[in-house]
Coordinates of C-alpha atoms in Angstrom, one line a residue:
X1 CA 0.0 0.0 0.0
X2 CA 2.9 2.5 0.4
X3 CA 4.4 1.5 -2.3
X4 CA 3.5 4.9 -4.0
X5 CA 5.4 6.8 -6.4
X6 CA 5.9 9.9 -6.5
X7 CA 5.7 9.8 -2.5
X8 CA 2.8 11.3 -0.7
X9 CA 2.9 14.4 1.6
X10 CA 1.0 12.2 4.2
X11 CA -0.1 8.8 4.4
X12 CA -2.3 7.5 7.7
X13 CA -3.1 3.5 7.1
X14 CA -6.1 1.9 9.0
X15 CA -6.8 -1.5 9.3
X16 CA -9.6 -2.9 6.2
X17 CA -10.1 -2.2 2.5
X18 CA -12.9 -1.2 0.3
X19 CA -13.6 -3.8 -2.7
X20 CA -15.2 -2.9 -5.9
X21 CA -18.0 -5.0 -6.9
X22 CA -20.1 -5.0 -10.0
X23 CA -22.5 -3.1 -7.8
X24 CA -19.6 -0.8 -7.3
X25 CA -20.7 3.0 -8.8
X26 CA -18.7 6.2 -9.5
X27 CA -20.0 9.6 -8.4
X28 CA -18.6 12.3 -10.1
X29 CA -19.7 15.8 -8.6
X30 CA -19.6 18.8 -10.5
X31 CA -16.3 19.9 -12.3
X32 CA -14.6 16.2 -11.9
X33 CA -16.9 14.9 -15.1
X34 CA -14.3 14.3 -16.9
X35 CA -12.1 13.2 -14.5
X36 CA -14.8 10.6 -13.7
X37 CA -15.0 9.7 -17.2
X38 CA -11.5 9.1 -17.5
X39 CA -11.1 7.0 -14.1
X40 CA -14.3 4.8 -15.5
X41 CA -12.9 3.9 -18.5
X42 CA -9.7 3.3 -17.2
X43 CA -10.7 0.7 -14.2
X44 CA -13.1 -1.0 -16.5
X45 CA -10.6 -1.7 -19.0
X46 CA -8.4 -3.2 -16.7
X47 CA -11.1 -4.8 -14.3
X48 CA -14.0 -6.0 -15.8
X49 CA -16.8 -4.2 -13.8
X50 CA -19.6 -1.9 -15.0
X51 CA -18.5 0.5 -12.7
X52 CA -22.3 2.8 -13.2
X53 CA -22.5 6.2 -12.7
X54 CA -23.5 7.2 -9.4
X55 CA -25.9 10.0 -8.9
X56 CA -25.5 11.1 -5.6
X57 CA -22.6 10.5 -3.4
X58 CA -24.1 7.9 -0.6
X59 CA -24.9 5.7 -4.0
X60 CA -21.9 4.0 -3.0
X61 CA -23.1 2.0 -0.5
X62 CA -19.4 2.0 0.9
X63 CA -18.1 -0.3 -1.9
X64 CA -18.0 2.8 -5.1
X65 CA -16.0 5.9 -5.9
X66 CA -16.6 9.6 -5.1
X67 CA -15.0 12.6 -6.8
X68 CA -15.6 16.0 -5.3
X69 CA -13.8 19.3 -5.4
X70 CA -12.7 20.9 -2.1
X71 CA -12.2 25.0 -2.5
X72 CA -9.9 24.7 0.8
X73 CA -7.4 23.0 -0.8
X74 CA -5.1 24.1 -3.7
X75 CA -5.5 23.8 -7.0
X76 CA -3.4 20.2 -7.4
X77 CA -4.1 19.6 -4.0
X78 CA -5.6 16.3 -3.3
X79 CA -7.3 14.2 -0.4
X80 CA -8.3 10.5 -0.7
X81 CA -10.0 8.9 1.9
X82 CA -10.5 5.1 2.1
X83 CA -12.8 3.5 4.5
X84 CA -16.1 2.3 5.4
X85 CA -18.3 4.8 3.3
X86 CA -16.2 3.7 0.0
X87 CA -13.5 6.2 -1.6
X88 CA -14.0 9.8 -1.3
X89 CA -11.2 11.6 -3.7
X90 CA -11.0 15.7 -3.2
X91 CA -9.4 18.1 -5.1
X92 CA -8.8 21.6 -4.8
X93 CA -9.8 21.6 -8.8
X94 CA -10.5 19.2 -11.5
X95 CA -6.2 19.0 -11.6
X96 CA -6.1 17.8 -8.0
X97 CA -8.7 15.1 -7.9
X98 CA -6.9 13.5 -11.0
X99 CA -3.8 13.3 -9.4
X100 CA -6.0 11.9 -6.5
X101 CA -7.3 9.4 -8.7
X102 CA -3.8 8.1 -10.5
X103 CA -2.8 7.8 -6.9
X104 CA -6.1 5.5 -6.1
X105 CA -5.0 3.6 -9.5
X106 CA -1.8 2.9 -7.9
X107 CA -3.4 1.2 -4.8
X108 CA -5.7 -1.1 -6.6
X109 CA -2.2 -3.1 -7.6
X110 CA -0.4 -3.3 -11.2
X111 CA -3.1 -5.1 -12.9
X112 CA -5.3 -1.8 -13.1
X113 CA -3.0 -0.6 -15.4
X114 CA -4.0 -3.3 -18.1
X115 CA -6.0 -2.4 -20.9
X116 CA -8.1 -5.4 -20.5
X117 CA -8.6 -8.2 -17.0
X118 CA -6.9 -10.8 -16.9
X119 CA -8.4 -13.2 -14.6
X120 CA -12.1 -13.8 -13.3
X121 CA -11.8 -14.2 -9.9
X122 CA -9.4 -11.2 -9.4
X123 CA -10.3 -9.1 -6.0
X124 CA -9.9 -5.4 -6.3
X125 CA -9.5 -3.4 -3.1
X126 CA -8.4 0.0 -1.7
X127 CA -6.8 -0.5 1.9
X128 CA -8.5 1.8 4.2
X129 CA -5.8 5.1 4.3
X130 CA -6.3 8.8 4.2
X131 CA -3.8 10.5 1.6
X132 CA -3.0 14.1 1.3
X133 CA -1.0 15.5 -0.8
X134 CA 0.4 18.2 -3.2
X135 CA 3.0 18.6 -5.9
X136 CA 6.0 20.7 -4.6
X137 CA 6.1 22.6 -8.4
X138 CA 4.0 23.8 -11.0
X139 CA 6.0 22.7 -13.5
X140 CA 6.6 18.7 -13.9
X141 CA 8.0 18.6 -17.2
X142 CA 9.6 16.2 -19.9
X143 CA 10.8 17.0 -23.1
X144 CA 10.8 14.4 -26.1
X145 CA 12.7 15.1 -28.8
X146 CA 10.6 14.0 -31.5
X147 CA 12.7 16.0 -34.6
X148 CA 15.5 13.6 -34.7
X149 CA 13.7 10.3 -34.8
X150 CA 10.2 11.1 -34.9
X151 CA 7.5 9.1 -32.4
X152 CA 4.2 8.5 -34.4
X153 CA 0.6 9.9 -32.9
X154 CA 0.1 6.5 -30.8
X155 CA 3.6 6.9 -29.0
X156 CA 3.1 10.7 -28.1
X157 CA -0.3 9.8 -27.1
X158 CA 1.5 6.9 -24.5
X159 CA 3.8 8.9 -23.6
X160 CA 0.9 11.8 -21.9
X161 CA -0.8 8.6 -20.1
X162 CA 3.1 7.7 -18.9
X163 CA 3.3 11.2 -17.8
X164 CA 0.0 11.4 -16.3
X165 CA 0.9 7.9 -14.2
X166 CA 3.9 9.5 -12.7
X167 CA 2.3 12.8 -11.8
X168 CA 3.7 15.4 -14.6
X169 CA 2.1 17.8 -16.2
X170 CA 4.1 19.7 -18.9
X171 CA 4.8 17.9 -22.1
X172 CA 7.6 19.8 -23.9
X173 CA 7.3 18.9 -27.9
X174 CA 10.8 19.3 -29.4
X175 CA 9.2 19.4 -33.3
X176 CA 11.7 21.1 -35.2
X177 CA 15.6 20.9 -35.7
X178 CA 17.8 20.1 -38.3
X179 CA 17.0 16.9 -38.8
X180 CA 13.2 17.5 -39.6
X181 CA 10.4 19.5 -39.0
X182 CA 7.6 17.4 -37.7
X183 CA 4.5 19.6 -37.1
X184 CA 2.3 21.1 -40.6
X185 CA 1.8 24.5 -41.6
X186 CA -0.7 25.1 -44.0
X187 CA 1.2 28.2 -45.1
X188 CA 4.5 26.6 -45.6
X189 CA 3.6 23.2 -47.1
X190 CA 6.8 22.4 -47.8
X191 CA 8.2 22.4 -44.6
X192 CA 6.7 19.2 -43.9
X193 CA 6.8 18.2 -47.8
X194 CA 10.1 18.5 -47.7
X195 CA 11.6 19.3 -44.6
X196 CA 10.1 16.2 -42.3
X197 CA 12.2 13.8 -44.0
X198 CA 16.2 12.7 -44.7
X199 CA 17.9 10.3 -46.9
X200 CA 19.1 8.2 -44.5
X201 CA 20.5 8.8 -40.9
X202 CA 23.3 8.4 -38.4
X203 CA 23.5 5.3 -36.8
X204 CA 24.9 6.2 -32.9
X205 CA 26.9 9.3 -32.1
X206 CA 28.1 11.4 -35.1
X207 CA 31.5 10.1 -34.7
X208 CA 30.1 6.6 -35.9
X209 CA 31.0 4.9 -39.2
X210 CA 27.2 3.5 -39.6
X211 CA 24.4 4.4 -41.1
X212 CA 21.0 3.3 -41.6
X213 CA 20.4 4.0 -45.3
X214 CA 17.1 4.3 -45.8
X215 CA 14.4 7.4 -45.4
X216 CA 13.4 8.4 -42.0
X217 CA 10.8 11.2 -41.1
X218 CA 7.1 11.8 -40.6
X219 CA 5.1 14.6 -39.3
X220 CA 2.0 15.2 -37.4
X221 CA -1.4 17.0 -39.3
X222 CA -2.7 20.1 -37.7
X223 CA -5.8 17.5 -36.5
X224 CA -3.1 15.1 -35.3
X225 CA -1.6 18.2 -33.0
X226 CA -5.0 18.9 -32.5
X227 CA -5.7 15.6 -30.7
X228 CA -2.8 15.4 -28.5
X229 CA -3.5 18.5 -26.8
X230 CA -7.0 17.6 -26.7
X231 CA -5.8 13.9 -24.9
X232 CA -3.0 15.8 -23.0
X233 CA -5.5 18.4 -21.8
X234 CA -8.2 15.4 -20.4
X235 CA -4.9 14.3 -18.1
X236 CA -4.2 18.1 -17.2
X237 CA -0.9 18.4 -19.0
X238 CA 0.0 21.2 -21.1
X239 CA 1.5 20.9 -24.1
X240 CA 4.4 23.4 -24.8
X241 CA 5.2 23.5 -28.3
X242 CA 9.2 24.5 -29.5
X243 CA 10.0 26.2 -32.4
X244 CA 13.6 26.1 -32.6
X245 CA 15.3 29.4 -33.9
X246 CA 17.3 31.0 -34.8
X247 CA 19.8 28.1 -34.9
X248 CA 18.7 24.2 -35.6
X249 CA 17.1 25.2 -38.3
X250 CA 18.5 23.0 -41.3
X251 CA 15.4 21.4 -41.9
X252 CA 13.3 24.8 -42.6
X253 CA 16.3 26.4 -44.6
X254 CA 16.5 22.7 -47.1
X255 CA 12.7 23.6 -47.5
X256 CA 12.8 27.1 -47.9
X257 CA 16.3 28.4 -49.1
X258 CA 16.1 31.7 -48.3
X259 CA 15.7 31.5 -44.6
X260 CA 19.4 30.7 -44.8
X261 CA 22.5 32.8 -44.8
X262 CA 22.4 33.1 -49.0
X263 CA 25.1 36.0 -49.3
X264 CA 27.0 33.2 -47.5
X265 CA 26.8 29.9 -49.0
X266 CA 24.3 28.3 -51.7
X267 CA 21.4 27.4 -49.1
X268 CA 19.8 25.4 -52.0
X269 CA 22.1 23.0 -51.8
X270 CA 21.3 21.9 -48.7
X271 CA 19.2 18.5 -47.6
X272 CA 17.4 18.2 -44.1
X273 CA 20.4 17.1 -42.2
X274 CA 21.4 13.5 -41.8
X275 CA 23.8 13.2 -38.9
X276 CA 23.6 15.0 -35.5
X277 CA 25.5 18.0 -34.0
X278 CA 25.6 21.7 -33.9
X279 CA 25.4 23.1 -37.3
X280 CA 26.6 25.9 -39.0
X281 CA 23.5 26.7 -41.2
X282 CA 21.0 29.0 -39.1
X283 CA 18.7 31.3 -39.9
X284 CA 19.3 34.8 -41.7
X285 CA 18.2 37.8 -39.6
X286 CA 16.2 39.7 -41.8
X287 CA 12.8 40.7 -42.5
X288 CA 11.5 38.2 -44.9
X289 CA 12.7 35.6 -41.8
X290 CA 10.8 37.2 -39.5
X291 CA 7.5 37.4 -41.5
X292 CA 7.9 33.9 -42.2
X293 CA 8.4 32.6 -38.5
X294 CA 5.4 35.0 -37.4
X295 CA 3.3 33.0 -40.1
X296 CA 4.6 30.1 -38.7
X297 CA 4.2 31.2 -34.6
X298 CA 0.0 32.0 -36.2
X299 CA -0.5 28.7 -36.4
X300 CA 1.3 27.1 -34.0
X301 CA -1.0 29.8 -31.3
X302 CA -4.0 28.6 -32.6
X303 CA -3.3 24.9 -32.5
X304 CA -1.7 25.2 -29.1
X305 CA -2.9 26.9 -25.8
X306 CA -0.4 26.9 -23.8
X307 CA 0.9 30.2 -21.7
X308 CA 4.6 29.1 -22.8
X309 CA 5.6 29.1 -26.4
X310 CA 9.3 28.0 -26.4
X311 CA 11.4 29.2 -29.2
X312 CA 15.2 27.2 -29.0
X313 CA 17.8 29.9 -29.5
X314 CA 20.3 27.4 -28.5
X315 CA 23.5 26.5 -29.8
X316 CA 23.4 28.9 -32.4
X317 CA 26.6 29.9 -34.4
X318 CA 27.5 33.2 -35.3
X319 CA 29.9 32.2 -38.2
X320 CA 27.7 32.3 -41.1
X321 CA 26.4 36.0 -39.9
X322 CA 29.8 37.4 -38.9
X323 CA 30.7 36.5 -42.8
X324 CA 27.1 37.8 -44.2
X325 CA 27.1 40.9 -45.5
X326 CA 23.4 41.4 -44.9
X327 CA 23.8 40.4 -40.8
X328 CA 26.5 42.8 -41.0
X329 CA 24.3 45.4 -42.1
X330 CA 21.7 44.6 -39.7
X331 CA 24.1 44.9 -36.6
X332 CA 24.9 48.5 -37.5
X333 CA 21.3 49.5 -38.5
X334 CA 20.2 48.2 -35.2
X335 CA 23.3 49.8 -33.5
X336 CA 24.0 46.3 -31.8
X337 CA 27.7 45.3 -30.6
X338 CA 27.8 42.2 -31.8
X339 CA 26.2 38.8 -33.0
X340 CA 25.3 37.7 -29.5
X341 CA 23.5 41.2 -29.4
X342 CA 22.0 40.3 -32.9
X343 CA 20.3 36.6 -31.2
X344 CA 19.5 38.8 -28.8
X345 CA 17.5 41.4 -31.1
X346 CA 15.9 38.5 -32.7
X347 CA 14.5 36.6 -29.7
X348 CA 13.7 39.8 -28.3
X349 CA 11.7 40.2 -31.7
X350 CA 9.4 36.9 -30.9
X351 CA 9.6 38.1 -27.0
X352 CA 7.4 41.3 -28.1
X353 CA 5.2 39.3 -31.0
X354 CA 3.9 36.4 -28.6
X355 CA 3.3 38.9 -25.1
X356 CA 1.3 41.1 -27.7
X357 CA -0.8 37.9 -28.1
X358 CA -0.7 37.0 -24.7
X359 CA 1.7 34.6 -24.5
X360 CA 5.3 34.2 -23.3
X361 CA 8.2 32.7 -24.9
X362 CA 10.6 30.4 -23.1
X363 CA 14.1 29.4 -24.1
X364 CA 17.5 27.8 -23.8
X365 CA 19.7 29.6 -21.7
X366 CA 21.7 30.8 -24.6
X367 CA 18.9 33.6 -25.0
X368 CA 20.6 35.4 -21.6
X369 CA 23.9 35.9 -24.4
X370 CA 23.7 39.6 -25.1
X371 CA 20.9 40.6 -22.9
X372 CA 18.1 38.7 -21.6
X373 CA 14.6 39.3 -24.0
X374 CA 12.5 41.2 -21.3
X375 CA 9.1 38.6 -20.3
X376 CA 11.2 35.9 -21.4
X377 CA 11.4 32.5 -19.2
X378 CA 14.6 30.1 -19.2
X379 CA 15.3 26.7 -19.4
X380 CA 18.3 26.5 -17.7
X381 CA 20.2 23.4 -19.4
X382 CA 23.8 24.3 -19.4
X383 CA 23.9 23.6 -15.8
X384 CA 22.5 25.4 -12.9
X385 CA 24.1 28.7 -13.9
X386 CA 21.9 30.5 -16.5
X387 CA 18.7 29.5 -13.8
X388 CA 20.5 31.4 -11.2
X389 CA 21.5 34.3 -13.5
X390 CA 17.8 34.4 -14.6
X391 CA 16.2 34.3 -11.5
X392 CA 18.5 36.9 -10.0
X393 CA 17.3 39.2 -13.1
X394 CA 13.6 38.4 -11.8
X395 CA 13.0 35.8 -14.7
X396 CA 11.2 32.5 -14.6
X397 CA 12.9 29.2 -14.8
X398 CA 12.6 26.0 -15.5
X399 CA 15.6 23.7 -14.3
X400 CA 16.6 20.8 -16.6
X401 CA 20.4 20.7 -16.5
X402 CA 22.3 18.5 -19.0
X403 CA 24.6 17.1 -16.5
X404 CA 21.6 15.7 -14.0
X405 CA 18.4 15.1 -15.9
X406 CA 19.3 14.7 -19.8
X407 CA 17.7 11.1 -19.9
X408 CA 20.0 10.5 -22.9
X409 CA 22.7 10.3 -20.6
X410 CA 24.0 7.0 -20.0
X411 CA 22.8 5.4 -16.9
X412 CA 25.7 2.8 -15.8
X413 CA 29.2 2.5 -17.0
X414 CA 29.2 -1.0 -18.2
X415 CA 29.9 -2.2 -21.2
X416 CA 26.9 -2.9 -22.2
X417 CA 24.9 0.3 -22.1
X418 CA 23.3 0.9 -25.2
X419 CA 25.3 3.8 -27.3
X420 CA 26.5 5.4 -24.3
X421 CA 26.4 9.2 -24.4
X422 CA 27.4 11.5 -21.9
X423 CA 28.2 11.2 -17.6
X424 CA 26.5 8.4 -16.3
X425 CA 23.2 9.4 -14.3
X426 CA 22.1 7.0 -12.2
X427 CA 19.2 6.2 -10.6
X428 CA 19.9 7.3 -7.5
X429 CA 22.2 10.8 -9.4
X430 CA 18.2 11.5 -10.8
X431 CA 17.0 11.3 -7.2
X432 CA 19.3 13.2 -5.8
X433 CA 18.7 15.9 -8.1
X434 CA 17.7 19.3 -6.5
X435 CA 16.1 22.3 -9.0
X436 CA 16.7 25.1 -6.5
X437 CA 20.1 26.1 -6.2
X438 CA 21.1 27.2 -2.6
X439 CA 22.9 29.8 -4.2
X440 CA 19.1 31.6 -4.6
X441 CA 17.5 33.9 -1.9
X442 CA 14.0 33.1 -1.1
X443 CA 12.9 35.9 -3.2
X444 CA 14.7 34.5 -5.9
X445 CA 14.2 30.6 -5.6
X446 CA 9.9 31.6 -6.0
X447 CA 11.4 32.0 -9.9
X448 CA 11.8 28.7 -10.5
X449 CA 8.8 27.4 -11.7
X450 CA 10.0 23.7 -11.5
X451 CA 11.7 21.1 -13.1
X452 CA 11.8 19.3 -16.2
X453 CA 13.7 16.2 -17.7
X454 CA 15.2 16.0 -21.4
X455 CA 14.9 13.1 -23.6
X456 CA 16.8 13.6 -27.1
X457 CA 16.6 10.8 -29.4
X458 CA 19.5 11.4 -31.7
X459 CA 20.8 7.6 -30.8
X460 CA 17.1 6.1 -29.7
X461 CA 16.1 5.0 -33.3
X462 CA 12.5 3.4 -31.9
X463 CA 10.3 4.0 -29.0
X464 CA 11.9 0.7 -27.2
X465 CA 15.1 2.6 -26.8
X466 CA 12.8 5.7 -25.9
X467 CA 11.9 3.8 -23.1
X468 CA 15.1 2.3 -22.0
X469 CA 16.5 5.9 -21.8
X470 CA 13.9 8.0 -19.9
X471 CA 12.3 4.4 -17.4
X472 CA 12.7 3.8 -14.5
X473 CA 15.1 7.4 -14.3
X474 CA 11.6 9.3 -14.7
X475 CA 9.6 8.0 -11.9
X476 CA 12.8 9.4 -9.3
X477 CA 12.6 12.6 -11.1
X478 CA 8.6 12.8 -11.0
X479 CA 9.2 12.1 -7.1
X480 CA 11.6 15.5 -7.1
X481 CA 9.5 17.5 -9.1
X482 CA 6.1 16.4 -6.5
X483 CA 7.3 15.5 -3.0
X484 CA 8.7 17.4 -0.9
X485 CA 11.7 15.9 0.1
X486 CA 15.2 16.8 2.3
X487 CA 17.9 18.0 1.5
X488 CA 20.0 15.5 -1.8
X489 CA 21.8 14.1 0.8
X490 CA 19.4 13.2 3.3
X491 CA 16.8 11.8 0.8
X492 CA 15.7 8.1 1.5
X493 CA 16.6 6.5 -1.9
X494 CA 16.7 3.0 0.0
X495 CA 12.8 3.5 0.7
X496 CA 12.6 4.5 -2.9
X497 CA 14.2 1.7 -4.1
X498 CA 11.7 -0.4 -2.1
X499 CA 8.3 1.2 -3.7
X500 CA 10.4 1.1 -7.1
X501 CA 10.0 -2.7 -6.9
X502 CA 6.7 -2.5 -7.0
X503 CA 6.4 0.3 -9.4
X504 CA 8.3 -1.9 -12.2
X505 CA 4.9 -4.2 -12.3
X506 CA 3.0 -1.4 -13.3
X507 CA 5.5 -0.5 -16.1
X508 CA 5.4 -3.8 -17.1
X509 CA 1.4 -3.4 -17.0
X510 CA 1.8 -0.7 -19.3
X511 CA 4.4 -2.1 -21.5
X512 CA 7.2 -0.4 -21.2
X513 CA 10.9 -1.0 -21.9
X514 CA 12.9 -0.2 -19.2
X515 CA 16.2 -0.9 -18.0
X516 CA 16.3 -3.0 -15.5
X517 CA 17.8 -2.7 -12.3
X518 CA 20.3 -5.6 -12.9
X519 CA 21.0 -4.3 -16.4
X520 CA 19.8 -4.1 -20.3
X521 CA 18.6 -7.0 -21.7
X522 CA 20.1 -8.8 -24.4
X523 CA 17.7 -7.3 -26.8
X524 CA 18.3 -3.6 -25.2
X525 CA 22.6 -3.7 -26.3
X526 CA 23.5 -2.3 -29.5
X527 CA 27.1 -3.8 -29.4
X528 CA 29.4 -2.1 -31.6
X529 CA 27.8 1.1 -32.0
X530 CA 30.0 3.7 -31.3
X531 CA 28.6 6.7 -28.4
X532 CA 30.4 9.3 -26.5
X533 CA 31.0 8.5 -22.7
X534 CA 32.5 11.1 -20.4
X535 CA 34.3 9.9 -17.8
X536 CA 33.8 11.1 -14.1
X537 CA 31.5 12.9 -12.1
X538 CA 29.4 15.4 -13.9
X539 CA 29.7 19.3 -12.9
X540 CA 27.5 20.7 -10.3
X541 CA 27.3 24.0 -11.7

């Protein structure tokens, strides 16, 4: 029974349980419709029973399900009460009591995360306990990278439920890079005509001699993007889309040449990208660019909802525009220093265009290089330090540094660690993870919206290795970015460990590939394919 992951705030057990029945009903009171809708179908997928509709709360008859809101509690807030009146689940919104109810999912045992029973005589009961609980941040994220091996609709639509199941509620969609824009634009069709696919791809990190030569891409409809908010919104995540500029951008220059640097080199020579790295070809910074990413940005808005629009400006160099006449030109008309100055300028640009429409941008932390974009928010990946310089400027951010939550990461030193890339990051490293740095004041820490973990697929060619990567390292970071707990060093990952063990049966309820504690499986080495392992500990800056 406490087996529960992320950990609960507080947890009293009593002695008893409550078992569902086929007489067993769920009330839903108003505002938790759809949350009762989703809990229905979910339980009577995985066990068998009706599971009615309950019109008034006492329906139960001490063996059903109530949902109710609670306007003393928070928004993601959450009571559950167990006992001899049935379940009683309480939110402080619609938010809270489905958190309430993933946790209520967790105590009926692995099985209720089947998508059909699997036995006739199965018993399902709730111990009697009183939960309460609420997430430590507002934002839970996890980026997937679907630009450099691209998930289909089904995946991304697993991947929310995965998310939901472990309490997170951001869903960062990485749809454009070099190596393929993945999301349509009825104004640009060629960007998914053209730029979703390449002729063949890099086969492990770009130093490798292999290849998989054969096409890879695929892109999502605006009715495809459509759903998955939709199906991300009934599980109370938010969807933020990214637009990478004014770097990664070889897959919109191949499909429109002149979006590139063309005083420079002859941009309609170029493919959508086929290996991985940072590369040179980025974005001019002129006016025709920036009509054709506000085209871009109108759709995007209207297909997504989300307060947050993030817009890359990472890893962006400044070769091709110190050597362009044209983005020499530009620096002196706009009486900027430099090319940092000139990112600057142009996120600044997209800064102004999206708060006008009442949304904000967020970025990498390269957008702080010559002069933070004023309203802008950070994703601090280069460590902690452009979080710290951000909040200290009185800017939102999101902590996800490379060295401690970039799931790509390898996450044991052995030799038979699939394409290892990176520091290893344990289990236990992803625990110990803290998103406020004690370097912030109080005043200064309340800038930190949260935290968020990165999954890049540049060496996970399927979902399998998808999985592998981000499980079980996800369900220790969900438990930082929801409980509350001590200090890195003082954290309990022995007591983790233990509800881990009984976490893995409901990932292997819900089918996914992880890596297990002893080590990948056979099928889960790629021998021979070369990575990039960095030795020693990772720095914790």
């Amino acid at each position: 029974m406490t087996e529960l992951i992320p950990m609960p705030r507080a947890v009293v057990a009593d002695s008893g349980e409550v078992r569902l029945t086929a007489y067993s009903q769920i009330y839903a009171g108003p505002e938790t419709e759809r949350v009762g809708h989703w809990l229905s179908a979910v339980l009577r997928q995985a066990t068998g029973l009706p599971l009615r509709e309950g019109w008034e709360l006492d329906d139960t008859d001490g063996d059903g399900i109530g949902l109710r809101l609670d306007p003393g509690l928070r928004p993601e807030e959450y009571r559950l009460v167990s006992g001899s009146t049935g379940v009683l689940i309480e939110g402080g919104s619609a938010a809270g009591v489905f958190w309430g109810a993933q946790t209520l999912r967790q105590l009926l045992g692995p099985d209720a995360y089947r998508s059909a029973p699997i036995g006739r005589d199965r018993t399902w009961a709730v111990p009697h306990v009183t939960i309460e609980d609420a997430p430590r941040f507002r934002w839970r994220g996890l980026m997937l990278d679907v630009a450099r091996h691209f998930m289909p609709k089904d995946g991304v639509l697993r991947y929310l439920d995965l998310l939901a199941a472990h309490k997170l509620n951001v869903f960062h969609f990485h749809l454009t890079d070099d190596q393929g824009w993945r999301v349509e634009i009825r104004k640009y069709p060629r960007l998914t005509e053209a730029g979703s696919w390449r002729a063949r791809t890099k086969f492990g990190h770009r130093a490798s001699p292999l290849w998989e030569e054969k096409p890879h891409g695929g892109h999502y409809t605006q009715d495809d993007i459509r759903e998955i908010v939709a199906y991300a919104a009934e599980r109370h995540i938010t969807v933020v889309p990214e637009i990478d500029v004014p770097g990664h951008s070889q897959a919109a220059i191949a499909a429109y040449p002149e979006l590139g640097n063309t005083d420079v080199i002859d941009t309609s020579a170029l493919s959508v990208w086929d290996t991985w790295g940072i590369n040179p070809n980025v974005l001019a910074p002129t006016d025709n660019t920036l009509r054709f990413y506000e085209g871009v940005f109108e759709e995007v808005l209207e297909l997504f909802p989300s307060e947050f629009i993030h817009v890359g400006g990472d890893e962006c160099p400044k070769d091709q525009w110190r050597q362009s006449p044209t983005a020499q030109a530009r620096i002196r008309e706009l009486g900027l220093k430099d090319e940092d100055e000139l990112q600057a300028w142009f996120i600044g640009h997209f800064d102004s265009w999206l708060s006008a429409r009442g949304r904000r941008l967020i970025g990498w932390d390269e957008i702080l290089e010559g002069g933070l974009a004023k309203g802008a928010a950070v994703s601090s990946w280069r460590g902690y330090a452009g979080g710290i310089a951000a909040a200290r400027a009185g800017h939102d951010v999101v902590m996800c540094p490379e060295q401690q939550v970039y799931l790509d990461h390898r996450q044991d030193a052995g030799a038979d660690e699939p394409v290892p890339i990176g520091y290893v990051r344990t289990l236990e490293d992803v625990y110990r993870f803290e998103p406020v740095p004690p370097e912030l004041t109080p005043d200064e820490a309340r800038h930190v919206l949260g935290a968020q973990a990165n999954v890049w697929t540049e060496v996970m060619e399927d979902p399998a290795r998808v999985d592998y990567q981000t499980f079980p390292r996800l369900a220790a970071f969900a438990e930082v970015a929801w409980s509350g707990l001590p200090a890195p060093e003082r954290r309990d990952f022995a007591d983790f460990e233990r509800r881990l063990a009984a976490h893995y049966g409901r990932l292997d309820a819900l089918g996914v590939a992880y890596r297990p504690p002893t080590g990948p499986r056979p099928w889960q080495r790629r021998p021979g394919v070369l990575g990039r392992p960095i030795d020693g500990p990772p720095p914790n800056r």
